[in-house]
JSON list of C-alpha atoms in Angstrom, two decimals:
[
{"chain": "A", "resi": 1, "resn": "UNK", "atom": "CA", "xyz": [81.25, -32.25, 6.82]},
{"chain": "A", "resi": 2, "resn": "UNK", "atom": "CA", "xyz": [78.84, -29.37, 7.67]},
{"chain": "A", "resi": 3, "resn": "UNK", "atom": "CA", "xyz": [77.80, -30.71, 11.10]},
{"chain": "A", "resi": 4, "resn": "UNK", "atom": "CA", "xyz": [74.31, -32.08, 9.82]},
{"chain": "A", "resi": 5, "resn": "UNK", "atom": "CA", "xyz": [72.82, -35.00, 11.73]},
{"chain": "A", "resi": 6, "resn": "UNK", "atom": "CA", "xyz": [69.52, -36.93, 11.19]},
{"chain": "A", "resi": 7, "resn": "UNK", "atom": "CA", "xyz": [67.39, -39.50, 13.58]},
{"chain": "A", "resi": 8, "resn": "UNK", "atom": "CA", "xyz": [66.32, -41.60, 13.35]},
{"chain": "A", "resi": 9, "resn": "UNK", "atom": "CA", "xyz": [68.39, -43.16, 10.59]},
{"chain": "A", "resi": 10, "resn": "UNK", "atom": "CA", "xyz": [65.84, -45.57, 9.72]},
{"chain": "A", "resi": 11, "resn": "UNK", "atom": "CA", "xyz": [62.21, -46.13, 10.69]},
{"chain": "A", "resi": 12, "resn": "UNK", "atom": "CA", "xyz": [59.49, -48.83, 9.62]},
{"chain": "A", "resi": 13, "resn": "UNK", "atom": "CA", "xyz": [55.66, -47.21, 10.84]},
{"chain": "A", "resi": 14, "resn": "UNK", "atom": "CA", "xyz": [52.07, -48.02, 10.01]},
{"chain": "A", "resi": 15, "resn": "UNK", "atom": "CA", "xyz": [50.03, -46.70, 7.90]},
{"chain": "A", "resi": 16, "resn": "UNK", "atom": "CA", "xyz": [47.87, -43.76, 10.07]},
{"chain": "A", "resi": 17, "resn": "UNK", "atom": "CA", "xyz": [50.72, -43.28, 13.07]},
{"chain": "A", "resi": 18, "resn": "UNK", "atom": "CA", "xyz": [52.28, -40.11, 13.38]},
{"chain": "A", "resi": 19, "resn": "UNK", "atom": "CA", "xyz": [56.06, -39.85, 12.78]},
{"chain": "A", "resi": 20, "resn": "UNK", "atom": "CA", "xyz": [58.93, -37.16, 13.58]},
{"chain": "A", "resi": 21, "resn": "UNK", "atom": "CA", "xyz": [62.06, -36.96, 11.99]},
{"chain": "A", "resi": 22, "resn": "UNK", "atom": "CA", "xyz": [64.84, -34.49, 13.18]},
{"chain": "A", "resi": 23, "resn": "UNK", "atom": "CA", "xyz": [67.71, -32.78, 11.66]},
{"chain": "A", "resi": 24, "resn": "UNK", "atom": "CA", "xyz": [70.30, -31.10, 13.84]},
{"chain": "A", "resi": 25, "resn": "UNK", "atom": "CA", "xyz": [73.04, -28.61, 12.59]},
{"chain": "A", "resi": 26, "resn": "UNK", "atom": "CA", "xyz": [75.69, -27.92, 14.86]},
{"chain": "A", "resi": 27, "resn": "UNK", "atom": "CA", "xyz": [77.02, -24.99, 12.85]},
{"chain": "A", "resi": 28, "resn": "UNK", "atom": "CA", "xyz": [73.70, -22.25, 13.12]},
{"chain": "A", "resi": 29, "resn": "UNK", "atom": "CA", "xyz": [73.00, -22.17, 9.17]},
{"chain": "A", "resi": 30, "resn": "UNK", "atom": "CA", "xyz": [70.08, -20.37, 8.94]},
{"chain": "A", "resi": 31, "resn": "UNK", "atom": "CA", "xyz": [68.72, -21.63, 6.29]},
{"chain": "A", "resi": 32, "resn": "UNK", "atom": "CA", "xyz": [67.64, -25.44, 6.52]},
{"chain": "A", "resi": 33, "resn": "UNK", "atom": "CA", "xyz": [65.45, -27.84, 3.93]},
{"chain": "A", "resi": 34, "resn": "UNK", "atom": "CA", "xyz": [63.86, -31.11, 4.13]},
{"chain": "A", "resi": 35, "resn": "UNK", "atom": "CA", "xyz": [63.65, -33.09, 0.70]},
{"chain": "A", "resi": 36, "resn": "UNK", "atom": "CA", "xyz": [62.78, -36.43, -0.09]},
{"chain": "A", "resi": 37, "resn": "UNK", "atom": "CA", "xyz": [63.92, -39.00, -2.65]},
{"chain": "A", "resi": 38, "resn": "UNK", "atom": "CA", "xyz": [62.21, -41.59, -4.69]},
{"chain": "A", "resi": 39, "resn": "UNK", "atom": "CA", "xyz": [63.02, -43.44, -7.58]},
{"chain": "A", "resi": 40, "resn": "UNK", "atom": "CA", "xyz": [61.77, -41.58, -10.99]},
{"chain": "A", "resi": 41, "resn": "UNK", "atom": "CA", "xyz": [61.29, -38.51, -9.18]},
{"chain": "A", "resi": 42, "resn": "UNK", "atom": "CA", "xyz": [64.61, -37.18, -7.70]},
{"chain": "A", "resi": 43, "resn": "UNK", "atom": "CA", "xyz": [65.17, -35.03, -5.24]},
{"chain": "A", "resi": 44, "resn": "UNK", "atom": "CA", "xyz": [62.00, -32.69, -4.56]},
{"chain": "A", "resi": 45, "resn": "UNK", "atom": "CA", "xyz": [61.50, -30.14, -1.75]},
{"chain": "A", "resi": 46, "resn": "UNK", "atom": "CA", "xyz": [59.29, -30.58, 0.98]},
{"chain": "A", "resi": 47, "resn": "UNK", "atom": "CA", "xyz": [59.59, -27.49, 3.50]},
{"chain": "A", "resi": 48, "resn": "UNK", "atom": "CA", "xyz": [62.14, -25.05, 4.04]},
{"chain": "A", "resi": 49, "resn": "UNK", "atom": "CA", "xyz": [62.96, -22.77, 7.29]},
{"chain": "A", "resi": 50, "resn": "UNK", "atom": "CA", "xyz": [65.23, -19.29, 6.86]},
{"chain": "A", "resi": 51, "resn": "UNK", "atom": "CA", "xyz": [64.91, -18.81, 10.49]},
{"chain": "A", "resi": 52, "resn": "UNK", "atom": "CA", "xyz": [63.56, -20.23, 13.97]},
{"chain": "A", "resi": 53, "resn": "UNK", "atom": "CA", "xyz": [59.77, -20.11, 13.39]},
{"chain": "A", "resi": 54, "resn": "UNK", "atom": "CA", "xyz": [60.40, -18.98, 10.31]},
{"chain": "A", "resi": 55, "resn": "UNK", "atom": "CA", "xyz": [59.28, -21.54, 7.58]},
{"chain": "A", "resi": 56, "resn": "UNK", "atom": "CA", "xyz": [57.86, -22.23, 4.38]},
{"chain": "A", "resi": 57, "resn": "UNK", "atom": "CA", "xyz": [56.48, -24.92, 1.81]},
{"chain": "A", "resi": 58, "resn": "UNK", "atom": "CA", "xyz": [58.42, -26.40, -0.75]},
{"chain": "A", "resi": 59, "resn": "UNK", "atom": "CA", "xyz": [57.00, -28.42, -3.82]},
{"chain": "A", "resi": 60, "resn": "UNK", "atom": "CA", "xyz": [55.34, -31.60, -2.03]},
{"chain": "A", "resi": 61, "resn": "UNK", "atom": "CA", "xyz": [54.42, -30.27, 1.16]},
{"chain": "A", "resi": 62, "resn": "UNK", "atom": "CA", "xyz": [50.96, -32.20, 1.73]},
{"chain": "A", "resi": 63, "resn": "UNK", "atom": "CA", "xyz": [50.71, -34.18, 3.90]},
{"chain": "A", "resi": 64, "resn": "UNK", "atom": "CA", "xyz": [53.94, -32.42, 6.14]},
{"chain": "A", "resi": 65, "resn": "UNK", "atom": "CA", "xyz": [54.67, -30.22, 8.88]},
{"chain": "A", "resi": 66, "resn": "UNK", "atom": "CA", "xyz": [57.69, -28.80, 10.24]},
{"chain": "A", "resi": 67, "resn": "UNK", "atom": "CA", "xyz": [58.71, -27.08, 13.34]},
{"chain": "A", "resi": 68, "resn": "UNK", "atom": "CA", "xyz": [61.87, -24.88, 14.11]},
{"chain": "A", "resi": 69, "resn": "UNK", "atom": "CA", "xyz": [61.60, -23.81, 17.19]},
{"chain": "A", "resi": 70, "resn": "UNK", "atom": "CA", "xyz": [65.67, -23.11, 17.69]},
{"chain": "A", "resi": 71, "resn": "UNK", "atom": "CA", "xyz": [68.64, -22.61, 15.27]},
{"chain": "A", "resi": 72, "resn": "UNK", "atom": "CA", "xyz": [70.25, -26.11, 15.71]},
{"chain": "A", "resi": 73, "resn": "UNK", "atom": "CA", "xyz": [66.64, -28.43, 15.24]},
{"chain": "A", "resi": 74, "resn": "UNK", "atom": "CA", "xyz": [64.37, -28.45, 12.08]},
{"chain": "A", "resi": 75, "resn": "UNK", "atom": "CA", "xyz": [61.81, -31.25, 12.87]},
{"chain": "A", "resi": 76, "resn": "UNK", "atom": "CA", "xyz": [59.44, -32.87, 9.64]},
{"chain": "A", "resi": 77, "resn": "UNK", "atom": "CA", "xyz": [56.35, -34.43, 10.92]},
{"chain": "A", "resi": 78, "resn": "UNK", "atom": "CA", "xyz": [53.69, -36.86, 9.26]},
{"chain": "A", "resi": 79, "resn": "UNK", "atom": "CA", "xyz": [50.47, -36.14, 10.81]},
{"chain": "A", "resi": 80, "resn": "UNK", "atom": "CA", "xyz": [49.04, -39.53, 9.74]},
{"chain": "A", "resi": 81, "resn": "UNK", "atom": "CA", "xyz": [51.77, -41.77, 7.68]},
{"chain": "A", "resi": 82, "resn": "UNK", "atom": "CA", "xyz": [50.65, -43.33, 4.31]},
{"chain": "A", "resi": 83, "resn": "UNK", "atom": "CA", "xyz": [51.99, -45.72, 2.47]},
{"chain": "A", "resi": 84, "resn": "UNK", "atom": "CA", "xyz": [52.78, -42.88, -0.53]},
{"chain": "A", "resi": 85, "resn": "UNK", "atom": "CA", "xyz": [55.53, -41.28, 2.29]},
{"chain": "A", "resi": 86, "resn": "UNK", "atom": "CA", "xyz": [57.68, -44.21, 2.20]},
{"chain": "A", "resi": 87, "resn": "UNK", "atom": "CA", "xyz": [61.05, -42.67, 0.56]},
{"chain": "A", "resi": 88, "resn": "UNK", "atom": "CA", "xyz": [63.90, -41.41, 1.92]},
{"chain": "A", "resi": 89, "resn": "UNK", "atom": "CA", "xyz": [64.16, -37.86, 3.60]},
{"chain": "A", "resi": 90, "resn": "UNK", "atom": "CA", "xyz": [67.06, -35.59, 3.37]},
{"chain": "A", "resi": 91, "resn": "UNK", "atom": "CA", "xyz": [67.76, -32.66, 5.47]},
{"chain": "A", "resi": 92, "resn": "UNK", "atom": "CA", "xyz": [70.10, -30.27, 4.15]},
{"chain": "A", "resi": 93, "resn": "UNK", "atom": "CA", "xyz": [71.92, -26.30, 4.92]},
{"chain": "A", "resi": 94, "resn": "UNK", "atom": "CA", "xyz": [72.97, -23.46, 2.96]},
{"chain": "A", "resi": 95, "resn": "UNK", "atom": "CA", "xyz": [75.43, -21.34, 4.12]},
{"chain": "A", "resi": 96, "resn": "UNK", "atom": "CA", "xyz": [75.77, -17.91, 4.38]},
{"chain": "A", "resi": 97, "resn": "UNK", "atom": "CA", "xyz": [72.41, -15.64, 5.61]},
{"chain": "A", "resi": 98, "resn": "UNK", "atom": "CA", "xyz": [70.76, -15.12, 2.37]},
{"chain": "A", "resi": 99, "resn": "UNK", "atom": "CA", "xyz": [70.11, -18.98, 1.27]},
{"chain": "A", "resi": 100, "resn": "UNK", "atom": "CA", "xyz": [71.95, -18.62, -1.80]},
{"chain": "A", "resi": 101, "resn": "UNK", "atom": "CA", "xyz": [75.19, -20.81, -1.18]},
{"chain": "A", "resi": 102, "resn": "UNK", "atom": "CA", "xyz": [76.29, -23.85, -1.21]},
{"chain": "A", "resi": 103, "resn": "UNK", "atom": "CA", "xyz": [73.74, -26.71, -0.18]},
{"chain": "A", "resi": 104, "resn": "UNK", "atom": "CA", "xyz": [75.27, -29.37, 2.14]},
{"chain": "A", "resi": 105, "resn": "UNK", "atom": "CA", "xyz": [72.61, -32.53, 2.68]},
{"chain": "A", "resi": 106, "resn": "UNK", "atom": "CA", "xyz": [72.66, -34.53, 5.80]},
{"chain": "A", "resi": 107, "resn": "UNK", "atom": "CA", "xyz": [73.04, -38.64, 5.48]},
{"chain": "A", "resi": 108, "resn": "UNK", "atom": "CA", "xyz": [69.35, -39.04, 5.10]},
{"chain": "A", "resi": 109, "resn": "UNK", "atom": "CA", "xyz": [66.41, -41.11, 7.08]},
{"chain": "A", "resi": 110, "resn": "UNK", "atom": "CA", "xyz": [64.72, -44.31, 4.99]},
{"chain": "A", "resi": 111, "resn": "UNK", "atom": "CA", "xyz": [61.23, -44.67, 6.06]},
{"chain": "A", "resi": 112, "resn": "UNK", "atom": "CA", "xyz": [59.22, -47.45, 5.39]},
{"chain": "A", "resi": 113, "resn": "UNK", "atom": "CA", "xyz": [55.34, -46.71, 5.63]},
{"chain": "A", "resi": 114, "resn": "UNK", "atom": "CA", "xyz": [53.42, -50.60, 5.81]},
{"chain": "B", "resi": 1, "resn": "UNK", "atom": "CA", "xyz": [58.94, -23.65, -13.84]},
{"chain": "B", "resi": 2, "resn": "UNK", "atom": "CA", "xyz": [62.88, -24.82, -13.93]},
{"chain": "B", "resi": 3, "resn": "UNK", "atom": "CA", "xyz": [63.14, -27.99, -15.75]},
{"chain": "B", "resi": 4, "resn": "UNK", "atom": "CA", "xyz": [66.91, -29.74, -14.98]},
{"chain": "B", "resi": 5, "resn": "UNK", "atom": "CA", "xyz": [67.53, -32.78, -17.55]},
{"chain": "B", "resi": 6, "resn": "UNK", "atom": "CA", "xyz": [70.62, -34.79, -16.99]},
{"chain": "B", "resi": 7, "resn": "UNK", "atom": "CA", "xyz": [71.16, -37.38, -19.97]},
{"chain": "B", "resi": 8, "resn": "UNK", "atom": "CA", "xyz": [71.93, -40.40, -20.39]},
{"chain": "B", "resi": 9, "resn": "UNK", "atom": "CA", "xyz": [70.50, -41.26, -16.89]},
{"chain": "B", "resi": 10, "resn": "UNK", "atom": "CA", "xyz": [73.60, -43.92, -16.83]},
{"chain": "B", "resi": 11, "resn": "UNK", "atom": "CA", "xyz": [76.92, -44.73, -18.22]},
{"chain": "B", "resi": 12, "resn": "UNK", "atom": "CA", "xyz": [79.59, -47.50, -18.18]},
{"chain": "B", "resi": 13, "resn": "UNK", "atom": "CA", "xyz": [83.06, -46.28, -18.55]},
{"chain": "B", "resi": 14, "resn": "UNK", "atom": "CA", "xyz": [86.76, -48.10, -18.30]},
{"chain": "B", "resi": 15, "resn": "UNK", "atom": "CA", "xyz": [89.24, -47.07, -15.98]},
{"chain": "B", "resi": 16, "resn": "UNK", "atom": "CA", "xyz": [91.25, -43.77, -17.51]},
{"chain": "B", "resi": 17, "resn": "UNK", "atom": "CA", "xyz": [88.89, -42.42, -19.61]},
{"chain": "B", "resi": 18, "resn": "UNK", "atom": "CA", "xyz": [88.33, -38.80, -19.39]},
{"chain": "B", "resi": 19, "resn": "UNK", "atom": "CA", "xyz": [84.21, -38.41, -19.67]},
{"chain": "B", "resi": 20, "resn": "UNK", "atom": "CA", "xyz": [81.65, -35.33, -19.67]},
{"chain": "B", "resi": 21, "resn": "UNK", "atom": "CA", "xyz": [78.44, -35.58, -17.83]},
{"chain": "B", "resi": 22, "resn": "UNK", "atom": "CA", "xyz": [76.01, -32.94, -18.70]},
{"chain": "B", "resi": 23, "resn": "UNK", "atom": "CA", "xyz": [72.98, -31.40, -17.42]},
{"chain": "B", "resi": 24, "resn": "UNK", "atom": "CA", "xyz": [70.84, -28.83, -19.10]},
{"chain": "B", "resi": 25, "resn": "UNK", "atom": "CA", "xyz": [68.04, -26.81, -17.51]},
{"chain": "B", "resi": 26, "resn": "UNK", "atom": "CA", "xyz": [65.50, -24.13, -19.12]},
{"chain": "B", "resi": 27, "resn": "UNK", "atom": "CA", "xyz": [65.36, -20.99, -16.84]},
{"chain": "B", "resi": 28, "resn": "UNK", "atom": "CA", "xyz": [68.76, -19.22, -17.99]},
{"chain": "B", "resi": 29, "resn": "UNK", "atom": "CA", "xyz": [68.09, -16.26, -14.94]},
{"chain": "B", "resi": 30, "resn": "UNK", "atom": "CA", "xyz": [70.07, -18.87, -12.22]},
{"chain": "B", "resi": 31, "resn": "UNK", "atom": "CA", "xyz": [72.31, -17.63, -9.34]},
{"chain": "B", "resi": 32, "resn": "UNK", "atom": "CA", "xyz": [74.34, -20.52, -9.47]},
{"chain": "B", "resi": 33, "resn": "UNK", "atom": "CA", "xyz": [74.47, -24.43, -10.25]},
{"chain": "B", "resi": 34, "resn": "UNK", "atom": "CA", "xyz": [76.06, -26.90, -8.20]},
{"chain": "B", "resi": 35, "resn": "UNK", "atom": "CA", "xyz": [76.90, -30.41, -9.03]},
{"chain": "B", "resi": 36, "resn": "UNK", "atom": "CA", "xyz": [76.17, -33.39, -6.15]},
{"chain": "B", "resi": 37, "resn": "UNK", "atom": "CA", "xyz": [77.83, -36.90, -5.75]},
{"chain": "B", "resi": 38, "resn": "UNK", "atom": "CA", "xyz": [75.98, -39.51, -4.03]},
{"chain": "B", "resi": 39, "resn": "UNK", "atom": "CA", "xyz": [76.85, -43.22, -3.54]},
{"chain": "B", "resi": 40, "resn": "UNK", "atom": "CA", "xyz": [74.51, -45.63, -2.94]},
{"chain": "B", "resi": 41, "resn": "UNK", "atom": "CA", "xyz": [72.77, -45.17, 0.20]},
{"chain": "B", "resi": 42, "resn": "UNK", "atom": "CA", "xyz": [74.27, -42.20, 1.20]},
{"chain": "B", "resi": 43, "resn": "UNK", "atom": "CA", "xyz": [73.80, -38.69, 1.44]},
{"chain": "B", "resi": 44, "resn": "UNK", "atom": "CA", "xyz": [74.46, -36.00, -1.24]},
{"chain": "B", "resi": 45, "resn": "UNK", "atom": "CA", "xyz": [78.10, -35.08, -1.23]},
{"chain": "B", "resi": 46, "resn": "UNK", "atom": "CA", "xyz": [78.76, -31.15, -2.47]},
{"chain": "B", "resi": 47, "resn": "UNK", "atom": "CA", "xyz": [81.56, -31.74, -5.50]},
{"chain": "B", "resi": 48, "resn": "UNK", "atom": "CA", "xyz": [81.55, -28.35, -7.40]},
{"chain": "B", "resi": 49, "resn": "UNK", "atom": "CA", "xyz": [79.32, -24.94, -6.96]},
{"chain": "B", "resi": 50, "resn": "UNK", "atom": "CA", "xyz": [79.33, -22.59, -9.88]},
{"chain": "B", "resi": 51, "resn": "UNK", "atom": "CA", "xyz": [78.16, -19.03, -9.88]},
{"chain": "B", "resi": 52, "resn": "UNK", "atom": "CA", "xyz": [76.28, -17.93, -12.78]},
{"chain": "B", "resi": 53, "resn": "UNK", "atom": "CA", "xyz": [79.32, -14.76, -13.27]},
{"chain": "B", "resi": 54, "resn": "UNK", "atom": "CA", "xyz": [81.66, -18.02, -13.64]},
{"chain": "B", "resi": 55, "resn": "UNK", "atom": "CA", "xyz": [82.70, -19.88, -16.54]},
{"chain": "B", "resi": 56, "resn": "UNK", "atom": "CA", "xyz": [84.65, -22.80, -14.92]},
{"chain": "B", "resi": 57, "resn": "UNK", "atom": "CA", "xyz": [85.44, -24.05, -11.31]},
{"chain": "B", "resi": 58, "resn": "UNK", "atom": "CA", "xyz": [88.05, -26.64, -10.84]},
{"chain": "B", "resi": 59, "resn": "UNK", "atom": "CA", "xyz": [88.56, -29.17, -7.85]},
{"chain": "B", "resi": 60, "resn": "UNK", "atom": "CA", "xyz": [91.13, -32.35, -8.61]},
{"chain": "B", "resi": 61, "resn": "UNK", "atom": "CA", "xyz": [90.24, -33.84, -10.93]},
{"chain": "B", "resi": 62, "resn": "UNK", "atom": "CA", "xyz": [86.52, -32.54, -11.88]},
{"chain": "B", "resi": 63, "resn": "UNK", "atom": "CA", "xyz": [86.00, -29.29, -13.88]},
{"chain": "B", "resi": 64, "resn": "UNK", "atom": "CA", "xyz": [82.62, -27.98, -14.05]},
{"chain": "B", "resi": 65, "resn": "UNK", "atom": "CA", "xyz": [81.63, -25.29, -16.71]},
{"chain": "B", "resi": 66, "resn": "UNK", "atom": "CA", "xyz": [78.37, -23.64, -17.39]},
{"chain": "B", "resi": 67, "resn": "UNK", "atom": "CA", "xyz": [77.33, -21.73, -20.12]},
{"chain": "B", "resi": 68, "resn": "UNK", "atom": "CA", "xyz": [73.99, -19.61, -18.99]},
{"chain": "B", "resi": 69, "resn": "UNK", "atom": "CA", "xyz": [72.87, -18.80, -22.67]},
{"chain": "B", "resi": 70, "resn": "UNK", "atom": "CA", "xyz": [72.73, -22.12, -23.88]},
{"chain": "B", "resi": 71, "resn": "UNK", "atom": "CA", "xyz": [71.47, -23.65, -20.41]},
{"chain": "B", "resi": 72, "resn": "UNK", "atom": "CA", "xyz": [74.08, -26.25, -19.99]},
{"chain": "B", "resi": 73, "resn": "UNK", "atom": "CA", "xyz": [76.72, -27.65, -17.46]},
{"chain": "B", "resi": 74, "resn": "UNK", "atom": "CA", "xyz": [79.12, -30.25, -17.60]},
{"chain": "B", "resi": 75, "resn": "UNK", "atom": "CA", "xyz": [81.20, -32.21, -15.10]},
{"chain": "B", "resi": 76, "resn": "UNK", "atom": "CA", "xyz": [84.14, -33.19, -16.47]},
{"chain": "B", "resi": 77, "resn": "UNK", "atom": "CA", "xyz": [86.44, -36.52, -14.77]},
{"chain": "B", "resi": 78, "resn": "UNK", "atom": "CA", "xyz": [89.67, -36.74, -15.52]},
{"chain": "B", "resi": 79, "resn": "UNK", "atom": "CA", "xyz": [91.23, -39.80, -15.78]},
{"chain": "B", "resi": 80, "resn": "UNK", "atom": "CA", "xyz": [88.49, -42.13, -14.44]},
{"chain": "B", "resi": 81, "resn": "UNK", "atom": "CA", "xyz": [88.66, -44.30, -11.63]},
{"chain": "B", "resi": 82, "resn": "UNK", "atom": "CA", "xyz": [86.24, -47.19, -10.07]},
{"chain": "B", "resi": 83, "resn": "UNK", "atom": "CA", "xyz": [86.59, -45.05, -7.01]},
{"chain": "B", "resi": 84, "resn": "UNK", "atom": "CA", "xyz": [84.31, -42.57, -8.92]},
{"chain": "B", "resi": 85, "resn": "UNK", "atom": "CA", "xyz": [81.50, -44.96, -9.80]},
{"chain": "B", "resi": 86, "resn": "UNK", "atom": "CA", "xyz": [78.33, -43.17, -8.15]},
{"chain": "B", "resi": 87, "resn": "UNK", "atom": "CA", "xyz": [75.49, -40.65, -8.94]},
{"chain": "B", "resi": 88, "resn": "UNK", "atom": "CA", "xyz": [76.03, -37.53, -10.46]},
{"chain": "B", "resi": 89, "resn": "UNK", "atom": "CA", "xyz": [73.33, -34.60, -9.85]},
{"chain": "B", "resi": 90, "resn": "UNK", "atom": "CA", "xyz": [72.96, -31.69, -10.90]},
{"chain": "B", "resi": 91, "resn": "UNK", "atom": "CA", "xyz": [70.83, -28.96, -9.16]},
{"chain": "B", "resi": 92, "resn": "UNK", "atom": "CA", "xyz": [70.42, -24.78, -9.87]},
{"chain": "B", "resi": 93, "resn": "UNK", "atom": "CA", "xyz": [69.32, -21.84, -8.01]},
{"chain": "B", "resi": 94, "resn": "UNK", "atom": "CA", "xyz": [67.01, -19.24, -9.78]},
{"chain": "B", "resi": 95, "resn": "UNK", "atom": "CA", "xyz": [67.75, -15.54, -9.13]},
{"chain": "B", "resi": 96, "resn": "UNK", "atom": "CA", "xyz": [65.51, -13.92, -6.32]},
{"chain": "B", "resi": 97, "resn": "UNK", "atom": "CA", "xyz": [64.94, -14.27, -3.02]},
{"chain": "B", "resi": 98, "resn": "UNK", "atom": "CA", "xyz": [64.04, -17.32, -0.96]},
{"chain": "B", "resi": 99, "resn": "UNK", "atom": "CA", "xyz": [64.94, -19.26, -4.29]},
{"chain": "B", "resi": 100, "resn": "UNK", "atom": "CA", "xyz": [65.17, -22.95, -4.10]},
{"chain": "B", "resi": 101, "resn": "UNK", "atom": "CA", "xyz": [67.36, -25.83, -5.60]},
{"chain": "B", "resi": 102, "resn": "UNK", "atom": "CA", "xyz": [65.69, -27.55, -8.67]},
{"chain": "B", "resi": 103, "resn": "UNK", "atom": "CA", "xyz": [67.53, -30.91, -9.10]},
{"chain": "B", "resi": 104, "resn": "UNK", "atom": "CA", "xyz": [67.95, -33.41, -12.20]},
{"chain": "B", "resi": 105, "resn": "UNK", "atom": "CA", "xyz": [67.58, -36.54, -11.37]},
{"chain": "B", "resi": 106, "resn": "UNK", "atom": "CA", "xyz": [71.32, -37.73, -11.79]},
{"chain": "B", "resi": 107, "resn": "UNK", "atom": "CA", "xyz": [73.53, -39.78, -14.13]},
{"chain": "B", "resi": 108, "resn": "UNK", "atom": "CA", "xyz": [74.75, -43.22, -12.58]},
{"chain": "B", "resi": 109, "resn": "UNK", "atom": "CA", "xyz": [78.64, -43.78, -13.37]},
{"chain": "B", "resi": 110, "resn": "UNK", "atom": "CA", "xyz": [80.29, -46.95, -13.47]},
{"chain": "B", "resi": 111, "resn": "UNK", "atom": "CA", "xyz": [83.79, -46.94, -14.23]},
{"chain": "B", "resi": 112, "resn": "UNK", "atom": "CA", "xyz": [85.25, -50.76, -15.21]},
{"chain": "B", "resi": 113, "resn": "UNK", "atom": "CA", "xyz": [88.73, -51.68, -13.48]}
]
């Protein structure tokens, strides 16, 4: 258990509302990553942080924002939800400073965009 | 761009046998692989992580190799169990900084009491 925490757990929006989802480590990793998962697709890479304000995209960013304003809190943010967002959202840490260890994923948020 | 192909996406196994799941990938320049469970509608569980200056890493009853010139991994399972039934995934790390996980999109055990 790497100390990862996500909220909320699940969520069921509208199509054009803004929505936050947090991940908090209690174990200052400094590297963090949000992902998402859909069927056919896998796992793919949204955004990345290696360091409070420190951030970066990953392979589907569009759409996405993130925010790491301290070590503990990565935050992923829909401007404007669509229906296309609906999967389910993974936060995840890598130990060690240099992002190259071992990945440990948090227990994920479903998100249902109507 | 990494490719990571895990085949067959499923398999149906009885209780004992000893199976191989395997997972290739393109870009031989990785840092290190590591192999994921996850059970259904859960989070990804960290099984095994592999360097790429490593042959084999052991934990229970799983055994991961890799073999960087051919571009291939496997799991192996030991003696089977219904217990293990789940997703397998694997992911690897390119060399370089700032590199990211690319992930294959899994192999779904069942193992048969």
């Amino acid at each position: 258990d790497a100390g990862i925490t996500q909220s909320p757990r699940h969520k069921v929006t509208e199509t054009g509302t803004p929505v936050t989802l947090r991940c908090h480590q209690t174990e200052n990793h400094r590297y963090m990553y949000w992902y998402r998962q859909d069927p056919g697709h896998g796992l793919r890479l949204i955004h990345y942080s290696y360091g409070v304000k420190d951030t970066d995209k990953g392979e589907v960013s569009d759409g996405y924002s993130v925010s790491r304003s301290k070590t503990e809190d990565f935050l992923l943010t829909l401007e404007s939800a669509t229906s296309s967002q609906t999967s389910v959202y993974f936060c995840a840490i890598s130990e060690g400073s240099g992002g190259y260890n071992e990945q440990f994923f948090g227990p994920g948020t479903r998100l249902t965009v109507l | 761009k990494q490719e990571v192909t895990q085949i067959p996406a499923a398999l149906s196994v009885p209780e004992g046998e000893n199976l191989v799941l395997n997972c290739s990938f393109t870009d031989s320049a990785i840092y290190n692989l590591q192999w994921f469970r996850q059970d259904p509608g859960k989070g990804l569980t960290s099984l095994l992580l592999i360097q790429s200056s490593q042959r084999e890493q052991t934990s229970g009853r799983l055994n991961a190799s890799l073999d960087k010139s051919s571009g291939r991994s496997t799991l192996y399972i030991a003696a089977s169990q219904p217990g293990d039934s789940a997703t397998y995934l694997c992911a690897v790390r390119l060399s370089g900084a700032n590199s990211k996980l690319t992930f294959g999109k899994g192999i779904t055990l069942s193992v048969r009491p």
